[in-house]
Short mmCIF file of C-alpha atoms in Angstrom, two decimals:
data_model
loop_
_atom_site.label_atom_id
_atom_site.label_comp_id
_atom_site.label_asym_id
_atom_site.label_seq_id
_atom_site.Cartn_x
_atom_site.Cartn_y
_atom_site.Cartn_z
CA MET X 209 0.00 0.00 0.00
CA ILE X 210 2.76 2.43 0.92
CA ARG X 211 4.69 1.47 -2.23
CA ALA X 212 1.62 2.07 -4.40
CA PHE X 213 1.09 5.46 -2.74
CA ARG X 214 4.76 6.44 -3.33
CA ALA X 215 4.50 5.31 -6.95
CA LEU X 216 1.38 7.44 -7.42
CA ILE X 217 3.10 10.48 -5.87
CA ALA X 218 6.12 9.93 -8.16
CA VAL X 219 3.91 9.75 -11.28
CA VAL X 220 1.99 12.90 -10.26
CA GLY X 221 5.28 14.68 -9.51
CA VAL X 222 6.72 13.80 -12.93
CA ALA X 223 3.51 14.96 -14.64
CA VAL X 224 3.59 18.30 -12.80
CA VAL X 225 7.26 18.91 -13.64
CA ALA X 226 6.73 17.93 -17.27
CA SER X 227 3.79 20.31 -17.62
CA CYS X 228 5.92 23.26 -16.42
CA GLY X 229 8.07 23.05 -19.55
CA SER X 230 5.28 22.72 -22.09
CA GLY X 231 2.53 25.10 -21.07
CA ASP X 232 0.20 26.31 -23.80
CA SER X 233 0.95 29.96 -23.05
CA GLY X 234 4.62 29.65 -24.02
CA MET X 235 5.54 31.60 -20.90
CA ASN X 236 7.93 28.87 -19.76
CA GLN X 237 9.37 28.16 -23.20
CA PRO X 238 12.94 29.31 -23.84
CA VAL X 239 13.07 32.01 -26.47
CA ASN X 240 15.41 31.38 -29.39
CA LYS X 241 17.23 34.66 -29.91
CA PHE X 242 19.10 33.41 -32.97
CA ARG X 243 17.32 34.13 -36.23
CA SER X 244 18.22 33.24 -39.77
CA TYR X 245 18.42 35.64 -42.68
CA ASP X 246 18.59 34.88 -46.39
CA GLY X 247 17.93 38.29 -47.93
CA PRO X 248 20.29 40.73 -49.65
CA PRO X 249 23.62 41.23 -47.87
CA VAL X 250 24.10 44.22 -45.60
CA THR X 251 26.91 46.16 -47.27
CA GLN X 252 27.02 49.06 -44.82
CA ILE X 253 25.45 50.43 -41.66
CA VAL X 254 24.69 54.13 -41.30
CA VAL X 255 23.96 55.75 -37.93
CA LYS X 256 22.64 59.30 -37.72
CA LYS X 257 23.00 60.25 -34.07
CA SER X 258 20.99 63.48 -34.29
CA ASP X 259 18.03 61.59 -35.81
CA ARG X 260 18.47 58.59 -33.46
CA LYS X 261 18.36 56.24 -36.49
CA LEU X 262 20.35 53.22 -37.63
CA TYR X 263 20.05 52.03 -41.24
CA LEU X 264 21.04 48.64 -42.62
CA ILE X 265 21.89 49.16 -46.29
CA SER X 266 22.46 46.78 -49.19
CA ASP X 267 24.22 48.59 -52.02
CA LYS X 268 21.98 51.69 -52.31
CA SER X 269 18.79 50.26 -50.78
CA VAL X 270 17.78 50.65 -47.15
CA LEU X 271 16.82 47.22 -45.87
CA LYS X 272 15.82 48.18 -42.33
CA THR X 273 15.61 51.32 -40.18
CA TYR X 274 15.76 51.31 -36.38
CA GLN X 275 15.16 53.89 -33.66
CA ILE X 276 18.22 53.93 -31.39
CA ASN X 277 19.46 55.09 -28.02
CA LEU X 278 23.01 56.36 -27.63
CA GLY X 279 25.56 57.09 -24.94
CA ASN X 280 24.37 59.15 -22.00
CA GLN X 281 26.26 62.17 -23.41
CA PRO X 282 25.06 61.93 -27.03
CA VAL X 283 26.51 65.16 -28.49
CA GLY X 284 30.07 64.96 -29.79
CA THR X 285 32.35 62.04 -30.53
CA LYS X 286 33.86 59.63 -28.04
CA ARG X 287 37.33 60.74 -26.95
CA PHE X 288 37.98 59.11 -23.58
CA GLU X 289 36.98 56.14 -21.50
CA GLY X 290 33.96 57.00 -19.37
CA ASP X 291 32.87 60.10 -21.31
CA GLY X 292 29.48 58.53 -22.14
CA LYS X 293 29.76 59.49 -25.82
CA THR X 294 29.09 57.36 -28.88
CA PRO X 295 31.99 57.51 -31.37
CA GLU X 296 31.66 59.19 -34.75
CA GLY X 297 33.40 58.24 -37.98
CA MET X 298 33.96 55.11 -40.04
CA PHE X 299 34.44 51.79 -38.28
CA PHE X 300 33.87 48.11 -39.03
CA ILE X 301 31.83 45.35 -37.49
CA ASP X 302 34.52 43.25 -35.82
CA ARG X 303 32.90 40.82 -33.36
CA PHE X 304 29.67 39.24 -32.17
CA ASN X 305 28.70 38.46 -28.58
CA PRO X 306 25.88 35.90 -28.26
CA GLN X 307 26.23 35.97 -24.45
CA SER X 308 25.86 39.76 -24.05
CA ARG X 309 24.20 41.04 -20.90
CA TYR X 310 22.22 43.21 -23.33
CA HIS X 311 20.62 40.17 -25.06
CA LEU X 312 22.97 40.10 -28.10
CA SER X 313 25.64 42.51 -29.29
CA VAL X 314 27.59 43.36 -32.43
CA GLY X 315 31.02 44.94 -31.94
CA ILE X 316 32.24 48.16 -33.55
CA SER X 317 35.99 48.55 -34.20
CA TYR X 318 36.45 51.53 -31.87
CA PRO X 319 39.07 52.65 -30.92
CA ARG X 320 40.96 53.25 -34.14
CA ALA X 321 44.67 54.13 -34.10
CA GLU X 322 43.86 57.86 -34.24
CA ASP X 323 41.48 57.51 -31.26
CA VAL X 324 44.20 55.81 -29.21
CA ALA X 325 46.75 58.50 -30.19
CA PHE X 326 44.38 61.37 -29.32
CA ALA X 327 43.61 59.92 -25.90
CA ALA X 328 47.26 59.11 -25.20
CA ALA X 329 48.29 62.68 -26.05
CA SER X 330 45.95 63.78 -23.26
CA GLY X 331 47.27 61.15 -20.86
CA ARG X 332 44.00 59.24 -20.97
CA ARG X 333 42.55 56.04 -22.36
CA PRO X 334 40.16 56.03 -25.36
CA GLY X 335 37.74 53.47 -23.93
CA GLY X 336 36.41 50.57 -25.93
CA ASP X 337 33.81 47.81 -26.00
CA ILE X 338 31.50 49.84 -28.22
CA PHE X 339 28.62 47.72 -29.51
CA ILE X 340 25.24 47.77 -31.16
CA HIS X 341 23.20 45.87 -28.59
CA GLY X 342 19.74 45.08 -27.31
CA LEU X 343 18.25 46.04 -23.99
CA GLY X 344 18.50 42.93 -21.87
CA PRO X 345 17.14 43.14 -18.30
CA GLU X 346 19.25 46.20 -17.44
CA GLY X 347 18.17 48.24 -20.45
CA ARG X 348 14.51 47.30 -20.00
CA ALA X 349 14.67 48.60 -16.42
CA ILE X 350 15.88 52.02 -17.58
CA ASN X 351 13.07 54.29 -18.68
CA ARG X 352 14.92 57.03 -20.55
CA ALA X 353 16.67 57.70 -23.84
CA ASP X 354 20.43 57.74 -24.31
CA TRP X 355 21.31 55.52 -21.39
CA THR X 356 24.33 53.54 -22.64
CA ALA X 357 27.99 54.17 -21.82
CA GLY X 358 28.63 54.96 -25.52
CA CYS X 359 27.02 52.05 -27.34
CA ILE X 360 24.09 52.05 -29.76
CA ALA X 361 21.00 50.33 -28.32
CA VAL X 362 17.92 48.90 -30.02
CA ASN X 363 15.26 46.63 -28.54
CA ASP X 364 15.90 42.90 -28.12
CA GLN X 365 13.89 41.83 -31.17
CA GLU X 366 15.74 44.34 -33.33
CA ILE X 367 19.20 43.20 -32.22
CA GLU X 368 18.15 39.67 -33.13
CA GLU X 369 17.52 40.88 -36.69
CA ILE X 370 20.75 42.87 -36.83
CA PHE X 371 22.75 39.96 -35.38
CA ALA X 372 21.39 37.68 -38.14
CA MET X 373 21.77 40.17 -41.00
CA VAL X 374 25.22 41.70 -40.42
CA ARG X 375 28.57 40.01 -41.10
CA PRO X 376 32.09 40.79 -39.86
CA GLY X 377 33.89 43.47 -41.85
CA VAL X 378 30.79 45.47 -42.77
CA PRO X 379 31.60 49.20 -42.54
CA ILE X 380 29.60 51.33 -40.14
CA PHE X 381 29.43 55.10 -40.62
CA ILE X 382 28.42 57.01 -37.49
CA TYR X 383 27.43 60.63 -38.17
CA PRO X 384 26.76 63.41 -35.62
#
């Protein structure tokens, strides 16, 4: 009798645990943040800081446009570590971080040699780790524009698209 009761409890327990991972609402389902893309190649990225826009471009056609947030000091170009500015100029996409604390992130090749030299001449460091990234939990908790330390932020669904569409070596032009 006790064995039958324990067996029943074990079966009920397994059924309860199994149902947690397959609810109809999808609330407990892991979200796949990696998308596929088979459209035209992104040949350049253009960022217009004053308009708060990022454009993915293939040859001369705009494929996608995104509203963006910038560094917490959005006017002017990045010069030094900790200045809160988003860099300006021509860079390249140079890395991808699928484990970013901001959902996903795509690296920008800042600092360039001239950025390092300028900062060094002032006895300072140029900073680094500039990315296009999503919000992640931290970004979603912030309820204001221009909250990054110098990166370019979009929402999590948008960085999933960008992450899938962009390849290493693509030039990115960041305008004031």
